[in-house]
Short mmCIF file of C-alpha atoms and ligand atoms in Angstrom, two decimals:
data_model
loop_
_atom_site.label_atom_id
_atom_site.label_comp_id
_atom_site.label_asym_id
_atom_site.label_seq_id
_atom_site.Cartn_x
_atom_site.Cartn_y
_atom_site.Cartn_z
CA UNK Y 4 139.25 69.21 127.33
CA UNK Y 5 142.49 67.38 127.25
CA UNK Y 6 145.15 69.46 127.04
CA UNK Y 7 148.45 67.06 126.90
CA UNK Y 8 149.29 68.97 123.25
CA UNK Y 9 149.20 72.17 124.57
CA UNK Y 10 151.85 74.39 125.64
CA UNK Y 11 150.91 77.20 128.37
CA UNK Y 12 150.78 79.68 125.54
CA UNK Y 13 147.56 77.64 124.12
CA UNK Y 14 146.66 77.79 127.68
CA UNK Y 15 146.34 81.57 128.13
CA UNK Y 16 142.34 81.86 126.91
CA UNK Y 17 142.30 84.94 128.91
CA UNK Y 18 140.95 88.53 128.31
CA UNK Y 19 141.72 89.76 124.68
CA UNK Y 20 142.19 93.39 125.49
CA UNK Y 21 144.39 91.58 128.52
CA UNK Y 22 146.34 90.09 126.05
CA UNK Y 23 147.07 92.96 123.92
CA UNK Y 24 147.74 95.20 126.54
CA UNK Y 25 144.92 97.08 125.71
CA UNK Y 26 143.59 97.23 129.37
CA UNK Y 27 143.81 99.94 131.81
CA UNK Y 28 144.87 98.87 135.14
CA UNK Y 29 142.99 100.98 137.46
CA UNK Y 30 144.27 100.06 140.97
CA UNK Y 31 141.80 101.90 142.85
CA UNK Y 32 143.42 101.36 146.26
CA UNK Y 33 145.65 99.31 148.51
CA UNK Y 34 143.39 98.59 151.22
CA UNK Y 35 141.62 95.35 151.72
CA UNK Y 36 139.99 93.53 154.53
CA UNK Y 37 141.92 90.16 153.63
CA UNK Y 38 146.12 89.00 154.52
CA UNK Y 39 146.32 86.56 151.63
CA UNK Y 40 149.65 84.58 152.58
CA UNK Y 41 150.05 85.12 148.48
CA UNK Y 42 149.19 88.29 148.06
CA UNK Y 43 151.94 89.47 145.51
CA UNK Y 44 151.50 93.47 145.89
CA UNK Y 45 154.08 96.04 146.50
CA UNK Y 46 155.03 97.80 150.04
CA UNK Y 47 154.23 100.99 147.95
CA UNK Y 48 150.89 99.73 147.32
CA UNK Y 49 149.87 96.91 150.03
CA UNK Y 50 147.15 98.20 152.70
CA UNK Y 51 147.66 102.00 151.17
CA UNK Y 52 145.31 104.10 150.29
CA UNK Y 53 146.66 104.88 146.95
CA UNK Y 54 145.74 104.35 143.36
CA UNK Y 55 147.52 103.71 140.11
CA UNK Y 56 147.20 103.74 136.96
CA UNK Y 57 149.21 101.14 135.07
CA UNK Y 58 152.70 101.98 136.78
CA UNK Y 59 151.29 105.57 137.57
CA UNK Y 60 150.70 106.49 140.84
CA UNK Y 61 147.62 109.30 140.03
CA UNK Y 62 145.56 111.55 142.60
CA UNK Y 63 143.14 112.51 139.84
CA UNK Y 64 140.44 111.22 137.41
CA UNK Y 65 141.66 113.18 134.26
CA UNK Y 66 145.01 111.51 135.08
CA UNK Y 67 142.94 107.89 135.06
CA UNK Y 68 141.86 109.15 131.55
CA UNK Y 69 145.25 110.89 130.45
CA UNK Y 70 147.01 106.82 131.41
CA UNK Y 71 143.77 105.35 129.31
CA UNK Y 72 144.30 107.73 126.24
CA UNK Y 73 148.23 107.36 125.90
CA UNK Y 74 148.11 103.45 126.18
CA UNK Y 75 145.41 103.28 123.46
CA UNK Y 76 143.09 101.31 126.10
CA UNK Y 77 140.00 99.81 125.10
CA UNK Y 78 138.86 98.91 128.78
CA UNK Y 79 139.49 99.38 132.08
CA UNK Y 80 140.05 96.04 134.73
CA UNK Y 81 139.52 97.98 138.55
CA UNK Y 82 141.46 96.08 141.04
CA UNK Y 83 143.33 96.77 144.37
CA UNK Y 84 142.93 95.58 147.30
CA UNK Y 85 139.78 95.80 147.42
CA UNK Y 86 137.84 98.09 145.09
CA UNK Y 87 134.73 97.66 147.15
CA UNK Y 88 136.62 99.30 150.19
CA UNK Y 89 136.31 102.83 148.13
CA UNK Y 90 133.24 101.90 146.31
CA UNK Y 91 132.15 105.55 145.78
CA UNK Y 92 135.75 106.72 144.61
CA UNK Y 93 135.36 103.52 142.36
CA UNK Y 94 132.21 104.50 140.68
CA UNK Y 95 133.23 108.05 139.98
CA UNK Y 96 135.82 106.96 138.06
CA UNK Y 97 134.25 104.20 136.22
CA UNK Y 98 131.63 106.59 135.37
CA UNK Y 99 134.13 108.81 134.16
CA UNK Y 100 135.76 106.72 132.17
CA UNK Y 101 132.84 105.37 130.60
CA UNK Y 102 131.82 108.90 129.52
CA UNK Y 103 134.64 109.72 127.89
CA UNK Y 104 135.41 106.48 126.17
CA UNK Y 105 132.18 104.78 125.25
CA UNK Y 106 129.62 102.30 126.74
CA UNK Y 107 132.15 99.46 124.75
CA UNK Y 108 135.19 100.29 126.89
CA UNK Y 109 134.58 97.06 128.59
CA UNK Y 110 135.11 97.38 132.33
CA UNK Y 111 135.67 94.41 135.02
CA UNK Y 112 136.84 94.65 138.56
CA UNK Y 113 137.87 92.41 140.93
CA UNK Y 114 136.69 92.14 144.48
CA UNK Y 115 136.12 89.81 147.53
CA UNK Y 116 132.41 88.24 148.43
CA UNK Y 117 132.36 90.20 151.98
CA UNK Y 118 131.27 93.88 150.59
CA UNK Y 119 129.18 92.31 147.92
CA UNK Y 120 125.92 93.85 148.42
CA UNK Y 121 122.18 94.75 146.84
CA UNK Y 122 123.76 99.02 147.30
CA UNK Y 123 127.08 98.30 145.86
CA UNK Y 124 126.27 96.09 142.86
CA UNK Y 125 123.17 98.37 141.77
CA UNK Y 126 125.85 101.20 142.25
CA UNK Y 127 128.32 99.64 140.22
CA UNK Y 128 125.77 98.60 137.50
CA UNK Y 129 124.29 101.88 137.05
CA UNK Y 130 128.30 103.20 136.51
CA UNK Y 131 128.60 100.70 133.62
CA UNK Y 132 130.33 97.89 134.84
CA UNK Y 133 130.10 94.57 132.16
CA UNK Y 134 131.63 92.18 134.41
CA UNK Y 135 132.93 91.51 137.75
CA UNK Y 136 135.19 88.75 139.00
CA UNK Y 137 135.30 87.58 142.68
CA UNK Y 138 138.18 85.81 144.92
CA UNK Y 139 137.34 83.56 147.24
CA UNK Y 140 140.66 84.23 149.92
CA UNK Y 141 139.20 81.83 152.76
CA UNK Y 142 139.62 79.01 149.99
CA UNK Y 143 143.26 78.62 150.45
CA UNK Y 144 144.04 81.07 153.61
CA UNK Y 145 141.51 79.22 156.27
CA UNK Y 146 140.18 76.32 154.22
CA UNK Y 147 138.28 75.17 157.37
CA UNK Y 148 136.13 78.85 157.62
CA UNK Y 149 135.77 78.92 153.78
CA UNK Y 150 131.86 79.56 153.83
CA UNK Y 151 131.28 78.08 150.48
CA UNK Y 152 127.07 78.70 150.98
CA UNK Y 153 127.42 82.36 151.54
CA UNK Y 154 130.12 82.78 148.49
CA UNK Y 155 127.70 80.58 146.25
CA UNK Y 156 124.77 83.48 147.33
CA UNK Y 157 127.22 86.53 146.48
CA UNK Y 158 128.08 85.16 143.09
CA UNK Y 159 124.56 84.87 142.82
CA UNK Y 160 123.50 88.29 143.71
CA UNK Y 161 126.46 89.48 141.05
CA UNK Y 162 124.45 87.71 138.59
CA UNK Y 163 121.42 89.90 139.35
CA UNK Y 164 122.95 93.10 138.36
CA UNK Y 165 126.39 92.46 136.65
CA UNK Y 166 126.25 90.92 132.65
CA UNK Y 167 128.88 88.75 133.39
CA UNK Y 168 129.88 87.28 136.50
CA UNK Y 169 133.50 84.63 137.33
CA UNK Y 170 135.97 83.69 139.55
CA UNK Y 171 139.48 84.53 139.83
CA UNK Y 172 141.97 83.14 141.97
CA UNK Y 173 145.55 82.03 142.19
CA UNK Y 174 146.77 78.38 141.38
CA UNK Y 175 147.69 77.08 144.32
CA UNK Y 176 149.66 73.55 144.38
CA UNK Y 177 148.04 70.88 146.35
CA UNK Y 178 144.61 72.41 146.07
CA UNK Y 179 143.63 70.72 142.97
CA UNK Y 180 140.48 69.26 144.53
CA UNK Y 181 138.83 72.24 146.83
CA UNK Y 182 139.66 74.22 142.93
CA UNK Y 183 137.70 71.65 141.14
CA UNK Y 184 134.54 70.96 143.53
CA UNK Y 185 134.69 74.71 143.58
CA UNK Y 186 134.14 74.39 139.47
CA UNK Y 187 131.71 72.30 139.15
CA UNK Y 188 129.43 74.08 141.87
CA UNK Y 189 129.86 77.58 140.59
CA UNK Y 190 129.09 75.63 137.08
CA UNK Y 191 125.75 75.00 138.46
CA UNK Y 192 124.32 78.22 139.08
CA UNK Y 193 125.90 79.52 136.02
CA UNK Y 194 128.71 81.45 136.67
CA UNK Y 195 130.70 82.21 133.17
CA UNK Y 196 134.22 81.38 133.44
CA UNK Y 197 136.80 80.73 136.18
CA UNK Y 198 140.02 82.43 135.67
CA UNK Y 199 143.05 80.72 137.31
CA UNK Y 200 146.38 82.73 137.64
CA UNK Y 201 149.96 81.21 137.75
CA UNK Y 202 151.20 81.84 141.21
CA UNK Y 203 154.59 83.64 141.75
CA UNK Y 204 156.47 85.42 144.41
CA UNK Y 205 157.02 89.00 144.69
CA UNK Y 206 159.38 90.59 146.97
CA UNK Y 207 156.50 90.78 149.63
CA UNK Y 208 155.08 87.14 149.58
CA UNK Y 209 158.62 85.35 149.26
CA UNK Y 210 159.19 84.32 152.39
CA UNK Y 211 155.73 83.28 153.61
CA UNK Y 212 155.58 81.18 150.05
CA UNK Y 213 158.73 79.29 151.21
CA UNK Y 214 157.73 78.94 155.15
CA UNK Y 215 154.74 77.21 153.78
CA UNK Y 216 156.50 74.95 151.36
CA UNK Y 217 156.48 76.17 148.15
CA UNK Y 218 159.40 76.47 145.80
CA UNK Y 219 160.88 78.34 142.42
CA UNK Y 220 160.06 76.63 139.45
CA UNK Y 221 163.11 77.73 137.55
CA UNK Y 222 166.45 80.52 137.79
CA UNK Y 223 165.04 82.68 135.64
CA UNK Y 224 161.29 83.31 136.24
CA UNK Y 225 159.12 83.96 139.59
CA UNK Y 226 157.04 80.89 138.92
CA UNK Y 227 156.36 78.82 141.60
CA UNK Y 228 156.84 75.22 141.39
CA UNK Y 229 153.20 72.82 140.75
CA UNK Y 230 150.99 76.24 139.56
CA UNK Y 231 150.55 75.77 136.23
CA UNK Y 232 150.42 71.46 137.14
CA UNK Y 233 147.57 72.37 139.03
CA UNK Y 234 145.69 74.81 136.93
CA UNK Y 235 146.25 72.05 133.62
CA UNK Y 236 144.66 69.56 136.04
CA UNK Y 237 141.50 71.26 137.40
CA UNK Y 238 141.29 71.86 133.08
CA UNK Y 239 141.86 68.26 132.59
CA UNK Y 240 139.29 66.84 134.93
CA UNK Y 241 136.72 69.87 134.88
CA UNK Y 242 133.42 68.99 133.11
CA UNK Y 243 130.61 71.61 132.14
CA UNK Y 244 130.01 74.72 130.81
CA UNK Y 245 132.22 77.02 132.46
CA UNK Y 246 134.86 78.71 130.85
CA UNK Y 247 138.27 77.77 132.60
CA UNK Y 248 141.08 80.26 132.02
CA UNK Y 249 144.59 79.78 132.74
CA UNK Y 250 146.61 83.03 132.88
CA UNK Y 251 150.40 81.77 133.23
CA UNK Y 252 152.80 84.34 134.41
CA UNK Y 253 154.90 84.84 131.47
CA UNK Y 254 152.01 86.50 129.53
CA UNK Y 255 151.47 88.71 132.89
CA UNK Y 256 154.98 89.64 132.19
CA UNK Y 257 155.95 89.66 128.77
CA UNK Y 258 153.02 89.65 126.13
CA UNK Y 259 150.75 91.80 128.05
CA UNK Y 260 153.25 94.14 129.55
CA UNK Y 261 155.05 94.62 126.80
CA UNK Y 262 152.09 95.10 124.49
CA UNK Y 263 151.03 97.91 126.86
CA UNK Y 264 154.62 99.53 126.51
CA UNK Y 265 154.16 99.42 122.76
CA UNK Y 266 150.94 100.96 122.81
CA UNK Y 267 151.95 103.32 124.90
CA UNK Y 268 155.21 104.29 123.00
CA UNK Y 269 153.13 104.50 120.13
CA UNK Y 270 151.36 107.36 121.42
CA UNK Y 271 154.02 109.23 123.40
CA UNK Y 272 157.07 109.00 120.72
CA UNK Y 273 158.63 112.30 119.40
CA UNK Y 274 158.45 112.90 115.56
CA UNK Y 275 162.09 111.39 116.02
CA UNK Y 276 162.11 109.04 118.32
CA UNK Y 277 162.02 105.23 117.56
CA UNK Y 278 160.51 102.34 119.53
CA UNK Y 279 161.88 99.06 120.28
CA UNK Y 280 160.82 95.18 120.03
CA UNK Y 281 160.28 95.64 123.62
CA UNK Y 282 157.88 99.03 123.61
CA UNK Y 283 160.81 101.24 124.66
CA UNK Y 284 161.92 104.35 122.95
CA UNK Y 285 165.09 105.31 121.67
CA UNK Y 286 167.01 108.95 121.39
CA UNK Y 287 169.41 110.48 120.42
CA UNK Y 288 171.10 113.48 122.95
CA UNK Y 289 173.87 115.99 121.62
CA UNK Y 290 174.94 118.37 124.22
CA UNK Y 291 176.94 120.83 123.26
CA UNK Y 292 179.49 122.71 125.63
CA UNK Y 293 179.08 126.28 124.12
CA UNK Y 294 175.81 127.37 122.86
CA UNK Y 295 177.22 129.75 120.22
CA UNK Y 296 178.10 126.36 118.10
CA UNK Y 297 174.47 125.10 117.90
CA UNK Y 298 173.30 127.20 115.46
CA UNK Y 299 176.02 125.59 112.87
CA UNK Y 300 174.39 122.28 113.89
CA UNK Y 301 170.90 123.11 112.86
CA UNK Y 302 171.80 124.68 109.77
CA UNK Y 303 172.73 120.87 108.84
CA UNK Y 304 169.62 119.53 110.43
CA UNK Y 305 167.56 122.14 108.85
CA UNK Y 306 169.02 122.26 104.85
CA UNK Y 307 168.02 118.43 105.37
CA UNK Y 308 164.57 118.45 106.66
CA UNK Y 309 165.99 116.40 109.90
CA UNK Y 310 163.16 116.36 112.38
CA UNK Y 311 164.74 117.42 115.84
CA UNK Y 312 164.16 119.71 119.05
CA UNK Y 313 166.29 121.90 121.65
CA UNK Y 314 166.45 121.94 125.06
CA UNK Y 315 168.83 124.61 126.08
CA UNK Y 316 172.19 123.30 125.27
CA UNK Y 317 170.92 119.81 124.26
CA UNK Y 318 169.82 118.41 120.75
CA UNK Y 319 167.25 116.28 120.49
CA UNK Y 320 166.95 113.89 117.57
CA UNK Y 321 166.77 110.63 115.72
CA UNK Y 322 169.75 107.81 117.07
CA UNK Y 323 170.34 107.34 113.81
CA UNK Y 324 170.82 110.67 112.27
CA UNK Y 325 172.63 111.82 115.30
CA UNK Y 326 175.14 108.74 114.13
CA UNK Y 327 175.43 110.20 110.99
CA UNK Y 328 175.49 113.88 111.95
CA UNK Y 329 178.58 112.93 114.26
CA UNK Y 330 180.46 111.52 111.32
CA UNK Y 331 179.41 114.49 109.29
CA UNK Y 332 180.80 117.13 112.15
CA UNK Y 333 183.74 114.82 112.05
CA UNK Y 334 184.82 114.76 108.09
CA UNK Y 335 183.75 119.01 108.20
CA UNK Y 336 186.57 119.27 110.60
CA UNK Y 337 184.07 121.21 113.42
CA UNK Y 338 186.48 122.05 115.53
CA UNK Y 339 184.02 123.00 118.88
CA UNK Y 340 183.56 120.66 121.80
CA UNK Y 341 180.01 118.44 122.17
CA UNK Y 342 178.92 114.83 123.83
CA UNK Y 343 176.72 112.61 122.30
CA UNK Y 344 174.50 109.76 123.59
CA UNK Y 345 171.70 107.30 122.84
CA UNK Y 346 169.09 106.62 125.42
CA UNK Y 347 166.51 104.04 125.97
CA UNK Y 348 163.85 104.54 128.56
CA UNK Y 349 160.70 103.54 129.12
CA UNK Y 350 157.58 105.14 127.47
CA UNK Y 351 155.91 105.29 130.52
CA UNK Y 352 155.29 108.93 132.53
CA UNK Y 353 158.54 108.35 134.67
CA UNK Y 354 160.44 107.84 131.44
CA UNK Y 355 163.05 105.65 133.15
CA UNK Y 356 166.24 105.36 131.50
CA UNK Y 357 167.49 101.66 130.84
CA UNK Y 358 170.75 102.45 128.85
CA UNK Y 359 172.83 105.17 127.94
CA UNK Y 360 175.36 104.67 125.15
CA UNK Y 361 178.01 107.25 124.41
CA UNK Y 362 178.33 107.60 120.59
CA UNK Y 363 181.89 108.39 120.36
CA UNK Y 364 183.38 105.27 121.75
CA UNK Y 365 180.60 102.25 121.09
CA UNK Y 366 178.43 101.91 118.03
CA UNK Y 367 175.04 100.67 119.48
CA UNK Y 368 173.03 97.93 117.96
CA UNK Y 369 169.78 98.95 117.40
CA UNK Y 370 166.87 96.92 117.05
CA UNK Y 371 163.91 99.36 116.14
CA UNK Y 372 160.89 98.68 115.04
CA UNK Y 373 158.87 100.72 112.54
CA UNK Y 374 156.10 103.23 113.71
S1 SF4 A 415 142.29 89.75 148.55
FE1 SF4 A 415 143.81 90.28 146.99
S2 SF4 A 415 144.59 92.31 147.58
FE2 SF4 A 415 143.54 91.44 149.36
S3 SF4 A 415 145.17 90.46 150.53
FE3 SF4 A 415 144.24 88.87 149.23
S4 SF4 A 415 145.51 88.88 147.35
FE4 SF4 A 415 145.98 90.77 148.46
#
């Protein structure tokens, strides 16, 4: 497949439901067995026994299922650490989910070869799972150790019990051939696709990326320098039947993260709250400094069917018609005492605000996009 023509958007064959944001991420807990030099996760997450859902932190299985139903998901993708680590906690709620959802809420999870056995694959089949996608750390952390035999036999053994069985690992400059005889021998015993993920730098993995030699690709991103050269040249030179996915980082980041937001929003929104480009929502506050003049206020609202609700001594309603309800107190001559505000903040359940803008004194450009 020669991909010269294509940009790293025609690149990104990856998971549909990925792609739309339509996946769950079910981060079932920090601990694994493996110190990847790359490993990108948090200090809130890394070796802790915690689990997530999307940006959630959750102690609960209806919360798992609460995250699933707000974000509109139509599968799950169980990750960590490793999964396998807490592989009964994992199948309860994979179980779970697949009860309430449906045998077609497509489920994958991620794991290492070591805890890949006969018990935990026939438990993890008999949950449901369609698919299950294994990291070979060694490769790049201890090349020399990398048993490539005893990988070859657990990718194998998925195949027994699991519908559909890849790789996944990071693209990691320099390793273009150890990637690609990796291909072609997982090729042979018919494993379905190899996924290969644009490597970046979190806050965590900075420093040991740049002891070992790696660099930014750019200002603005957290790409790292050779990644995506090396993923479009194991594509390039790869021949067979395998599937080869490259997942850059700026659909991580953008398409699929926003797409979640928007989903998300979608379900969350107030009758009178609006949603961004980006998936965030917007509303409009009016607090008012005596409660006696609210009532006066909703007589307006309510002689024109405005949708709105109150909180105490604060308004809730549309930015827009809170624009226009300020101008309206304004030419009635109201002569009692209120603030007014537009917020932004995420959809998501810790509704962080991202901007505040007082009415009075800025006009605020609003790009909304229709429900
Ligand atoms: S296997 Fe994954 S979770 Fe574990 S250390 Fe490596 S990158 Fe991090």
């Amino acid at each position: 497949m020669d991909l010269s023509n294509l940009n790293e958007k025609d690149m990104a064959l990856g998971c549909k439901y990925c792609i739309k944001g339509e996946k769950l991420v079910l981060y079932i807990t920090g601990l694994c067995e493996e110190s990847c030099y790359y490993c990108p996760l948090s200090e809130k997450r890394k070796k802790k026994d915690v689990i997530f859902a999307n940006e959630k932190q959750i102690n609960s299985i209806e919360e798992a299922v609460e995250e699933a139903r707000l974000c509109g998901s139509k599968g799950v993708g169980i990750t960590g650490g490793n999964p396998l680590l807490r592989i009964e906690r994992t199948v309860e709620y994979l179980k779970a989910l697949k009860e309430e959802f449906g045998s077609d809420f497509h489920a994958h999870l991620y794991t290492t070869p070591k805890f890949v056995s006969e018990k935990n694959l026939k438990l993890l089949k008999d949950a449901g799972l369609d698919e299950i996608r294994l990291h070979s750390s060694k490769l790049f952390n201890d090349f020399e150790n990398f048993d490539k035999l005893d990988f070859l036999e657990k990718l194998k053994l998925c195949k027994n019990y699991i519908k559909d069985v890849g790789v996944e690992i990071p693209g990691i400059p320099n390793f273009e051939k150890e990637i690609l005889d990796l291909a072609f021998e997982i090729d042979k015993i018919g494993v379905k696709f190899l996924n290969i993920n644009e490597l970046e730098y979190s806050e965590t993995n900075y420093q040991s990326l740049i002891d070992r030699g790696f660099s930014e690709k750019d200002d603005t991103t957290s790409r790292i320098s050779g990644s995506f050269e090396t993923a479009k040249y194991i594509i390039d030179n790869f021949k067979g039947k395998l599937i080869i996915h490259f997942c850059p980082s700026s659909l991580k980041d953008s398409v699929q993260m926003k797409n979640r937001l928007i989903n998300r929003a979608r379900n969350v929104a107030k009758p009178y709250e609006e949603i961004t480009e980006e998936g965030l929502l917007l509303k409009g506050t009016i607090n008012f400094k005596d409660l006696k003049d609210v009532s006066e206020v909703l007589e307006v609202l309510k002689e024109n069917d405005v949708e709105f609700e109150l909180l105490n001594d604060r308004l809730l309603l549309n930015p827009e018609i809170l624009e226009d309800l300020i101008d309206h107190l304004k030419e009635n001559n109201f002569d009692f005492k209120f603030s007014a505000y537009i917020s932004e903040y995420y959809p998501t359940s810790d509704k962080l605000e991202v901007e505040r803008i007082p009415l009075v004194t800025k006009k605020p450009n609003l790009k909304l996009k229709k429900k």
